[in-house]
XYZ file of C-alpha atoms in Angstrom:
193
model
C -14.935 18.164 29.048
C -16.563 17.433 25.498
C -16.053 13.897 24.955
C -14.048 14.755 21.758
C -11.370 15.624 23.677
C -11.131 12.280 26.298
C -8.723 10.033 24.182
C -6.323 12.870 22.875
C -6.291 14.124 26.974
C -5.507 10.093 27.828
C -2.665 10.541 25.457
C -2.019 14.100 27.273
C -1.521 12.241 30.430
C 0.495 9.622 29.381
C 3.101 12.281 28.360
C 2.896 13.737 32.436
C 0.647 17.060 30.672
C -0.840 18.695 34.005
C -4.468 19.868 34.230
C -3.074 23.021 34.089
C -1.301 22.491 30.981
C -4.243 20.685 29.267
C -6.263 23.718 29.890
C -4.286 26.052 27.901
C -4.544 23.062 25.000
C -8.650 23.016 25.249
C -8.836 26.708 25.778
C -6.829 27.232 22.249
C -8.406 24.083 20.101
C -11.761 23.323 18.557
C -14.036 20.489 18.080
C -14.890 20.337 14.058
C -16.988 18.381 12.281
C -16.227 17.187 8.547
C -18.761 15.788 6.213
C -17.456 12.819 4.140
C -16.002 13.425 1.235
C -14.875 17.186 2.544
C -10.818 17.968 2.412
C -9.164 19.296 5.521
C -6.179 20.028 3.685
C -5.986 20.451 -0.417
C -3.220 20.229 -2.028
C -1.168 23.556 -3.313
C -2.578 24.973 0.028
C -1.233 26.510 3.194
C -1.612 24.609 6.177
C -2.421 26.555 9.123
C -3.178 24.426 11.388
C -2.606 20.489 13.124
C -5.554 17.874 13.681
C -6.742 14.921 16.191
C -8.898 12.838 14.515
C -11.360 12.310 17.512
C -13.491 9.907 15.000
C -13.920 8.875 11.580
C -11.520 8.103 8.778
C -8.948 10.072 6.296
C -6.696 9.407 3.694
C -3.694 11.525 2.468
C -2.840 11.445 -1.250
C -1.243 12.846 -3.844
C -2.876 14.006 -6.815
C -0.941 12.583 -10.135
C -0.616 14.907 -13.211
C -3.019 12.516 -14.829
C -5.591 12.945 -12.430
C -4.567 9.363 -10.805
C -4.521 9.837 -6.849
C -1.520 8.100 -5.098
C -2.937 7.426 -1.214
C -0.154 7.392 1.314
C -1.764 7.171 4.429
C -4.799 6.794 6.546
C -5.840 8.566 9.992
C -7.945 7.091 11.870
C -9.561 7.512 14.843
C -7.351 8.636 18.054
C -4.581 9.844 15.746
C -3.190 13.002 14.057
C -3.548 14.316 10.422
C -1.827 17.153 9.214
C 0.769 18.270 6.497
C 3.050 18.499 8.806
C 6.492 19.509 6.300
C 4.354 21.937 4.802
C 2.832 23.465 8.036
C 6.362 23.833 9.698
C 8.243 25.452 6.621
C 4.954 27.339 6.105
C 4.773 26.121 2.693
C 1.903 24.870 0.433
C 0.910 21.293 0.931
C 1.993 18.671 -2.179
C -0.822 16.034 -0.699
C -4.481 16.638 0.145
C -5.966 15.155 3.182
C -9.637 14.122 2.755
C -12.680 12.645 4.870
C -14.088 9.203 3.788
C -16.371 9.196 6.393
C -18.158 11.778 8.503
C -15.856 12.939 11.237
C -14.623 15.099 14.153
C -11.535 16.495 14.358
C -9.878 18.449 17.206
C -8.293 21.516 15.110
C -5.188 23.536 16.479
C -3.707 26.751 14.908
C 0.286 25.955 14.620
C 0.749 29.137 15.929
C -1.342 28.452 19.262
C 0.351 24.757 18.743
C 3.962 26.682 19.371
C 3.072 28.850 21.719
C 1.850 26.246 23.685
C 4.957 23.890 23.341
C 6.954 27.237 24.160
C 5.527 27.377 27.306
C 5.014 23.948 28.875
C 7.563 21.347 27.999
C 5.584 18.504 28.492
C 3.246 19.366 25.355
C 6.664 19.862 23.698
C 7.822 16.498 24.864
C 4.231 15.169 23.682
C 4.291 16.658 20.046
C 7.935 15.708 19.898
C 6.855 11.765 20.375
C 3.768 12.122 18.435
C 6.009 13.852 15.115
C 8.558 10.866 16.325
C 5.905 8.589 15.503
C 5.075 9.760 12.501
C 8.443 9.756 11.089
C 8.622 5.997 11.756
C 5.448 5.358 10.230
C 7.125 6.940 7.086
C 9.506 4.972 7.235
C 8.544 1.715 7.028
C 6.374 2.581 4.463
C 9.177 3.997 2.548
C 10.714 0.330 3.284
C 7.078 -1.506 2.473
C 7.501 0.238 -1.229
C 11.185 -0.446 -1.517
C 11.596 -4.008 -0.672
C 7.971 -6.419 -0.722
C 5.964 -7.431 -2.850
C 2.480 -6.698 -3.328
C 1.442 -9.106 -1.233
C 3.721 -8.663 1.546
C 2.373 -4.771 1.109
C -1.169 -6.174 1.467
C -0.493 -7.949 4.807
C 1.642 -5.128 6.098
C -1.408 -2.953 5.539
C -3.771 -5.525 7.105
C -1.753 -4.973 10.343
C -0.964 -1.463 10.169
C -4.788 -0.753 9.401
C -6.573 -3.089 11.040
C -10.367 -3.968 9.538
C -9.899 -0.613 6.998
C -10.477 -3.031 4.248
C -13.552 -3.614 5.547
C -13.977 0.504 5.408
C -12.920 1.570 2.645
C -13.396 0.897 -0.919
C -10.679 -1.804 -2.590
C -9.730 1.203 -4.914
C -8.091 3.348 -2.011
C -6.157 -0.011 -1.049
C -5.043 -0.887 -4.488
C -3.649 2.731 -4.428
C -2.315 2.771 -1.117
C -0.231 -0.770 -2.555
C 1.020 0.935 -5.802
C -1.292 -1.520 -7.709
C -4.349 -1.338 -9.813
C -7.545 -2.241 -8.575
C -7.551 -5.156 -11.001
C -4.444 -6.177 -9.974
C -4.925 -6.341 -6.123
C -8.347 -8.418 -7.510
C -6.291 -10.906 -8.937
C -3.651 -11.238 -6.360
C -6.785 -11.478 -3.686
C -8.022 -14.313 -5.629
C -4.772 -15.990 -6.110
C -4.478 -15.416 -2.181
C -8.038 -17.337 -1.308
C -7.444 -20.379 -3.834
């Protein structure tokens, strides 16, 4: 088995997906490589298909009419990126998913991705939680924006992410916060003194 695959199969496993099962998975999947700086998904685009990031880093933002970028998320290793919303309703994406390092993905056609689930209800059961935890994810970062502060936003990232700040530059955090870049400055000073 390409070593891509090992912690997405661990995962597999955990969610009682036979051999058998995980074959039909491996047999319908590919192991992709994306250059930093490359986008998996753009925005205004069709998404076709789901991703395991096997290793490196991504970020999910929205493009502002002002050509600001609003970051939402970041995938990291051992976890999933995909416009999910957009590839069920097969609709155009309204965020672009980009690589800010070199990575590997494991790449899935939704339509292989239902067939699959169709037939074996333990990758059902496995997508099902992994969607699940998505949609928690979302929402306590809808409550993160809603009800702290910058600073309490800050910390809540430091746990949620962490060591990214040690990744990635303080721009993508400051956007990721809501803030400027001179603004999460300040409050990081503030913070050490």
């Amino acid at each position: 088995m390409d070593t891509n695959y090992e912690s997405l199969r661990d995962l597999a496993r955990k969610a009682s997906v036979s051999d058998e099962e995980w074959k039909l998975f491996a047999e319908r999947s590919r192991v992709r490589e994306v250059r930093k700086g490359t986008c998996l998904v753009e925005t205004g685009e069709m998404v076709m298909h789901a991703y395991y990031c096997a290793s490196g880093l991504f970020r999910l933002f929205y493009p502002l009419p002002d050509g600001k970028e609003y970051n939402v998320a970041f995938t990291l290793e051992n976890d999933f990126a995909t416009s999910y919303g957009a590839m069920v309703k097969r609709m155009p994406s309204s965020y672009t998913i980009e690589a800010l390092e070199d990575s590997v993905v494991i790449e899935i056609s939704y339509e292989s991705l239902q067939e699959i689930m169709d037939s074996c209800h333990s990758w059902e059961r496995f997508v099902r939680k992994s969607v699940e935890r998505l949609y928690i994810r979302k929402e306590e970062r809808e409550r993160e924006l809603l009800f702290l502060s910058a600073l309490q936003r800050y910390e809540a990232f430091l746990v949620k992410y962490p060591g990214l700040e040690n990744r990635i530059p303080q721009y993508h955090v400051a956007s990721y916060l809501g803030i400027s870049p001179v603004s999460l400055s300040r409050m990081l000073r503030a913070k050490r003194a």
